[in-house]
Amino acid sequence: MAETAERAIVRRRNGATVIDMPAHIDISTEATLDTAYSELAPKGALLLNFTASGIALIVGMLARARKEGRAVAAYGLSDHYREIFEVTRLADFIGLFPNEQAAVAGH
């Protein structure tokens, strides 16, 4: 019933396919998502569970910082993660910098 990819877990629940996303999302996650979408979830909803992922932790920290009026910045992101921050619009709330010096100067 449940299929384990390298670190993501795919399972069915009430007609939906649930993918428990790993803490570290990388290229190995792509195969799990592709398999879940095309083979394991031909019908019904596809639910991505980010509870244990790094993204959930970042969003939680960002919400807390915004509530307290604190700025949040990040640096050292690979092109892949910079794109994720931009596509998910996290970059609208987190300043993205190329290095620590720029982040310190830009906050």
Short mmCIF file of N, CA and C in Angstrom, two decimals:
data_model
loop_
_atom_site.label_atom_id
_atom_site.label_comp_id
_atom_site.label_asym_id
_atom_site.label_seq_id
_atom_site.Cartn_x
_atom_site.Cartn_y
_atom_site.Cartn_z
N MET A 1 0.82 -1.18 0.00
CA MET A 1 0.00 0.00 0.00
C MET A 1 0.87 1.25 0.00
N ALA A 2 1.84 1.36 0.85
CA ALA A 2 2.73 2.53 0.86
C ALA A 2 3.99 2.17 0.12
N GLU A 3 4.47 3.11 -0.69
CA GLU A 3 5.70 2.91 -1.43
C GLU A 3 6.72 3.91 -0.91
N THR A 4 7.90 3.44 -0.63
CA THR A 4 8.94 4.32 -0.12
C THR A 4 9.94 4.60 -1.22
N ALA A 5 10.09 5.86 -1.59
CA ALA A 5 11.16 6.25 -2.48
C ALA A 5 12.36 6.49 -1.58
N GLU A 6 13.37 7.16 -2.08
CA GLU A 6 14.55 7.32 -1.26
C GLU A 6 14.22 7.90 0.12
N ARG A 7 13.40 8.94 0.16
CA ARG A 7 13.03 9.51 1.45
C ARG A 7 11.58 9.94 1.52
N ALA A 8 10.88 9.99 0.41
CA ALA A 8 9.47 10.39 0.42
C ALA A 8 8.62 9.12 0.55
N ILE A 9 7.49 9.27 1.21
CA ILE A 9 6.58 8.13 1.40
C ILE A 9 5.28 8.45 0.69
N VAL A 10 4.83 7.52 -0.15
CA VAL A 10 3.59 7.66 -0.89
C VAL A 10 2.57 6.71 -0.30
N ARG A 11 1.38 7.24 0.01
CA ARG A 11 0.34 6.39 0.59
C ARG A 11 -1.02 6.86 0.11
N ARG A 12 -2.02 6.00 0.27
CA ARG A 12 -3.39 6.34 -0.11
C ARG A 12 -4.21 6.59 1.14
N ARG A 13 -5.12 7.56 1.04
CA ARG A 13 -6.02 7.83 2.16
C ARG A 13 -7.33 8.39 1.61
N ASN A 14 -8.40 7.66 1.85
CA ASN A 14 -9.75 8.08 1.43
C ASN A 14 -9.79 8.51 -0.04
N GLY A 15 -9.19 7.73 -0.92
CA GLY A 15 -9.22 8.01 -2.35
C GLY A 15 -8.20 9.02 -2.83
N ALA A 16 -7.43 9.61 -1.93
CA ALA A 16 -6.40 10.58 -2.31
C ALA A 16 -5.03 9.93 -2.16
N THR A 17 -4.09 10.40 -2.94
CA THR A 17 -2.71 9.97 -2.80
C THR A 17 -1.98 11.02 -1.98
N VAL A 18 -1.36 10.60 -0.89
CA VAL A 18 -0.63 11.50 0.00
C VAL A 18 0.86 11.22 -0.16
N ILE A 19 1.64 12.28 -0.34
CA ILE A 19 3.09 12.13 -0.38
C ILE A 19 3.65 12.88 0.81
N ASP A 20 4.26 12.14 1.72
CA ASP A 20 4.95 12.74 2.86
C ASP A 20 6.32 13.16 2.36
N MET A 21 6.49 14.47 2.16
CA MET A 21 7.72 14.98 1.58
C MET A 21 8.87 14.85 2.58
N PRO A 22 10.06 14.56 2.08
CA PRO A 22 11.22 14.44 2.98
C PRO A 22 11.68 15.79 3.48
N ALA A 23 12.47 15.77 4.53
CA ALA A 23 13.02 17.02 5.07
C ALA A 23 13.90 17.72 4.06
N HIS A 24 14.63 16.96 3.27
CA HIS A 24 15.51 17.52 2.25
C HIS A 24 14.96 17.14 0.89
N ILE A 25 14.49 18.12 0.14
CA ILE A 25 13.92 17.87 -1.17
C ILE A 25 15.02 18.07 -2.21
N ASP A 26 15.26 17.03 -3.01
CA ASP A 26 16.28 17.12 -4.05
C ASP A 26 15.80 16.39 -5.29
N ILE A 27 16.70 16.15 -6.21
CA ILE A 27 16.34 15.53 -7.48
C ILE A 27 15.76 14.12 -7.30
N SER A 28 16.12 13.43 -6.23
CA SER A 28 15.58 12.09 -6.01
C SER A 28 14.09 12.14 -5.72
N THR A 29 13.59 13.27 -5.25
CA THR A 29 12.17 13.43 -4.97
C THR A 29 11.36 13.48 -6.26
N GLU A 30 11.99 13.93 -7.34
CA GLU A 30 11.29 14.06 -8.62
C GLU A 30 10.71 12.73 -9.08
N ALA A 31 11.46 11.66 -8.96
CA ALA A 31 10.98 10.35 -9.39
C ALA A 31 9.77 9.91 -8.57
N THR A 32 9.79 10.17 -7.28
CA THR A 32 8.67 9.82 -6.42
C THR A 32 7.42 10.58 -6.84
N LEU A 33 7.56 11.87 -7.06
CA LEU A 33 6.42 12.69 -7.47
C LEU A 33 5.87 12.25 -8.82
N ASP A 34 6.75 11.95 -9.76
CA ASP A 34 6.33 11.51 -11.08
C ASP A 34 5.58 10.19 -11.00
N THR A 35 6.12 9.23 -10.23
CA THR A 35 5.46 7.93 -10.07
C THR A 35 4.11 8.09 -9.38
N ALA A 36 4.06 8.88 -8.34
CA ALA A 36 2.80 9.10 -7.62
C ALA A 36 1.76 9.71 -8.54
N TYR A 37 2.16 10.66 -9.33
CA TYR A 37 1.21 11.34 -10.20
C TYR A 37 0.72 10.43 -11.33
N SER A 38 1.63 9.74 -11.99
CA SER A 38 1.25 8.98 -13.18
C SER A 38 0.77 7.57 -12.89
N GLU A 39 1.27 6.92 -11.86
CA GLU A 39 0.93 5.53 -11.61
C GLU A 39 0.07 5.30 -10.37
N LEU A 40 0.38 5.98 -9.30
CA LEU A 40 -0.30 5.70 -8.04
C LEU A 40 -1.54 6.55 -7.83
N ALA A 41 -1.64 7.67 -8.54
CA ALA A 41 -2.78 8.56 -8.35
C ALA A 41 -3.46 8.89 -9.68
N PRO A 42 -3.90 7.86 -10.41
CA PRO A 42 -4.51 8.17 -11.71
C PRO A 42 -5.82 8.94 -11.55
N LYS A 43 -6.42 8.86 -10.38
CA LYS A 43 -7.66 9.60 -10.10
C LYS A 43 -7.57 10.16 -8.69
N GLY A 44 -8.36 11.16 -8.43
CA GLY A 44 -8.41 11.71 -7.08
C GLY A 44 -7.33 12.75 -6.83
N ALA A 45 -7.38 13.28 -5.64
CA ALA A 45 -6.48 14.36 -5.26
C ALA A 45 -5.07 13.85 -4.98
N LEU A 46 -4.12 14.73 -5.19
CA LEU A 46 -2.73 14.48 -4.84
C LEU A 46 -2.39 15.45 -3.73
N LEU A 47 -2.07 14.94 -2.54
CA LEU A 47 -1.80 15.77 -1.38
C LEU A 47 -0.33 15.71 -1.04
N LEU A 48 0.33 16.86 -1.00
CA LEU A 48 1.74 16.95 -0.66
C LEU A 48 1.86 17.39 0.79
N ASN A 49 2.39 16.53 1.63
CA ASN A 49 2.53 16.80 3.06
C ASN A 49 3.93 17.34 3.32
N PHE A 50 4.03 18.64 3.61
CA PHE A 50 5.31 19.28 3.87
C PHE A 50 5.59 19.44 5.36
N THR A 51 4.83 18.75 6.20
CA THR A 51 4.97 18.90 7.64
C THR A 51 6.41 18.69 8.11
N ALA A 52 7.09 17.69 7.60
CA ALA A 52 8.44 17.38 8.05
C ALA A 52 9.52 17.99 7.17
N SER A 53 9.12 18.78 6.19
CA SER A 53 10.11 19.30 5.26
C SER A 53 10.75 20.58 5.76
N GLY A 54 11.86 20.90 5.18
CA GLY A 54 12.52 22.15 5.50
C GLY A 54 11.68 23.35 5.14
N ILE A 55 10.84 23.23 4.11
CA ILE A 55 9.99 24.34 3.71
C ILE A 55 9.02 24.70 4.83
N ALA A 56 8.44 23.68 5.48
CA ALA A 56 7.50 23.94 6.58
C ALA A 56 8.21 24.69 7.71
N LEU A 57 9.44 24.32 7.98
CA LEU A 57 10.19 25.00 9.04
C LEU A 57 10.48 26.45 8.67
N ILE A 58 10.82 26.68 7.42
CA ILE A 58 11.10 28.04 6.96
C ILE A 58 9.84 28.90 7.04
N VAL A 59 8.72 28.36 6.58
CA VAL A 59 7.47 29.12 6.61
C VAL A 59 7.07 29.44 8.04
N GLY A 60 7.24 28.48 8.96
CA GLY A 60 6.92 28.72 10.36
C GLY A 60 7.79 29.81 10.97
N MET A 61 9.08 29.77 10.68
CA MET A 61 9.99 30.79 11.19
C MET A 61 9.66 32.15 10.59
N LEU A 62 9.35 32.17 9.30
CA LEU A 62 8.99 33.42 8.63
C LEU A 62 7.72 34.02 9.25
N ALA A 63 6.72 33.20 9.51
CA ALA A 63 5.48 33.70 10.12
C ALA A 63 5.75 34.30 11.49
N ARG A 64 6.57 33.63 12.27
CA ARG A 64 6.90 34.14 13.60
C ARG A 64 7.66 35.47 13.51
N ALA A 65 8.63 35.54 12.59
CA ALA A 65 9.41 36.77 12.43
C ALA A 65 8.53 37.92 11.95
N ARG A 66 7.63 37.66 11.03
CA ARG A 66 6.73 38.72 10.53
C ARG A 66 5.84 39.23 11.65
N LYS A 67 5.35 38.31 12.48
CA LYS A 67 4.49 38.70 13.60
C LYS A 67 5.25 39.62 14.56
N GLU A 68 6.54 39.37 14.71
CA GLU A 68 7.38 40.17 15.60
C GLU A 68 8.01 41.37 14.90
N GLY A 69 7.71 41.56 13.61
CA GLY A 69 8.25 42.69 12.87
C GLY A 69 9.72 42.57 12.54
N ARG A 70 10.22 41.35 12.45
CA ARG A 70 11.64 41.13 12.16
C ARG A 70 11.84 40.80 10.69
N ALA A 71 12.93 41.32 10.13
CA ALA A 71 13.28 41.00 8.75
C ALA A 71 13.93 39.62 8.70
N VAL A 72 13.74 38.94 7.58
CA VAL A 72 14.37 37.63 7.36
C VAL A 72 15.09 37.69 6.02
N ALA A 73 16.32 37.21 6.00
CA ALA A 73 17.11 37.16 4.77
C ALA A 73 17.77 35.79 4.67
N ALA A 74 18.13 35.42 3.45
CA ALA A 74 18.82 34.15 3.21
C ALA A 74 19.94 34.39 2.21
N TYR A 75 20.98 33.61 2.32
CA TYR A 75 22.07 33.69 1.35
C TYR A 75 22.64 32.30 1.12
N GLY A 76 23.41 32.16 0.06
CA GLY A 76 24.04 30.88 -0.25
C GLY A 76 23.11 29.89 -0.91
N LEU A 77 21.98 30.36 -1.45
CA LEU A 77 21.04 29.44 -2.11
C LEU A 77 21.57 29.02 -3.47
N SER A 78 21.41 27.76 -3.79
CA SER A 78 21.72 27.31 -5.14
C SER A 78 20.68 27.91 -6.08
N ASP A 79 20.94 27.86 -7.38
CA ASP A 79 19.96 28.36 -8.35
C ASP A 79 18.63 27.64 -8.19
N HIS A 80 18.68 26.35 -7.89
CA HIS A 80 17.47 25.54 -7.70
C HIS A 80 16.63 26.08 -6.54
N TYR A 81 17.26 26.31 -5.40
CA TYR A 81 16.51 26.79 -4.24
C TYR A 81 16.08 28.24 -4.41
N ARG A 82 16.87 29.05 -5.10
CA ARG A 82 16.46 30.43 -5.39
C ARG A 82 15.18 30.39 -6.23
N GLU A 83 15.14 29.51 -7.21
CA GLU A 83 13.94 29.38 -8.04
C GLU A 83 12.73 28.93 -7.21
N ILE A 84 12.94 27.99 -6.29
CA ILE A 84 11.85 27.54 -5.42
C ILE A 84 11.34 28.72 -4.59
N PHE A 85 12.24 29.50 -4.02
CA PHE A 85 11.83 30.65 -3.22
C PHE A 85 11.04 31.65 -4.07
N GLU A 86 11.44 31.83 -5.33
CA GLU A 86 10.75 32.78 -6.19
C GLU A 86 9.41 32.23 -6.66
N VAL A 87 9.34 30.98 -7.07
CA VAL A 87 8.09 30.38 -7.54
C VAL A 87 7.05 30.32 -6.42
N THR A 88 7.48 29.98 -5.23
CA THR A 88 6.55 29.88 -4.10
C THR A 88 6.25 31.24 -3.48
N ARG A 89 6.91 32.27 -3.96
CA ARG A 89 6.76 33.65 -3.49
C ARG A 89 7.32 33.87 -2.09
N LEU A 90 8.09 32.92 -1.57
CA LEU A 90 8.79 33.15 -0.31
C LEU A 90 9.75 34.32 -0.45
N ALA A 91 10.28 34.52 -1.67
CA ALA A 91 11.21 35.63 -1.91
C ALA A 91 10.54 36.98 -1.73
N ASP A 92 9.21 37.02 -1.74
CA ASP A 92 8.51 38.28 -1.48
C ASP A 92 8.66 38.69 -0.02
N PHE A 93 8.97 37.74 0.85
CA PHE A 93 9.01 37.99 2.28
C PHE A 93 10.39 37.75 2.90
N ILE A 94 11.29 37.16 2.11
CA ILE A 94 12.64 36.88 2.57
C ILE A 94 13.60 37.52 1.57
N GLY A 95 14.48 38.38 2.07
CA GLY A 95 15.49 38.95 1.19
C GLY A 95 16.49 37.89 0.79
N LEU A 96 16.78 37.78 -0.50
CA LEU A 96 17.74 36.79 -1.00
C LEU A 96 19.02 37.50 -1.42
N PHE A 97 20.13 37.01 -0.87
CA PHE A 97 21.42 37.64 -1.12
C PHE A 97 22.44 36.59 -1.56
N PRO A 98 23.46 37.01 -2.31
CA PRO A 98 24.45 36.05 -2.81
C PRO A 98 25.42 35.54 -1.75
N ASN A 99 25.65 36.36 -0.67
CA ASN A 99 26.62 35.96 0.33
C ASN A 99 26.30 36.64 1.67
N GLU A 100 27.03 36.27 2.71
CA GLU A 100 26.78 36.80 4.04
C GLU A 100 27.01 38.31 4.11
N GLN A 101 28.07 38.77 3.47
CA GLN A 101 28.38 40.20 3.50
C GLN A 101 27.22 41.01 2.92
N ALA A 102 26.68 40.59 1.80
CA ALA A 102 25.56 41.30 1.18
C ALA A 102 24.31 41.22 2.06
N ALA A 103 24.07 40.08 2.70
CA ALA A 103 22.90 39.92 3.56
C ALA A 103 22.99 40.84 4.78
N VAL A 104 24.17 40.91 5.38
CA VAL A 104 24.36 41.79 6.54
C VAL A 104 24.17 43.24 6.13
N ALA A 105 24.73 43.62 4.98
CA ALA A 105 24.61 45.00 4.51
C ALA A 105 23.20 45.33 4.08
N GLY A 106 22.45 44.36 3.61
CA GLY A 106 21.13 44.61 3.06
C GLY A 106 19.97 44.49 4.02
N HIS A 107 20.23 44.08 5.23
CA HIS A 107 19.09 43.92 6.15
C HIS A 107 18.76 45.22 6.70
#
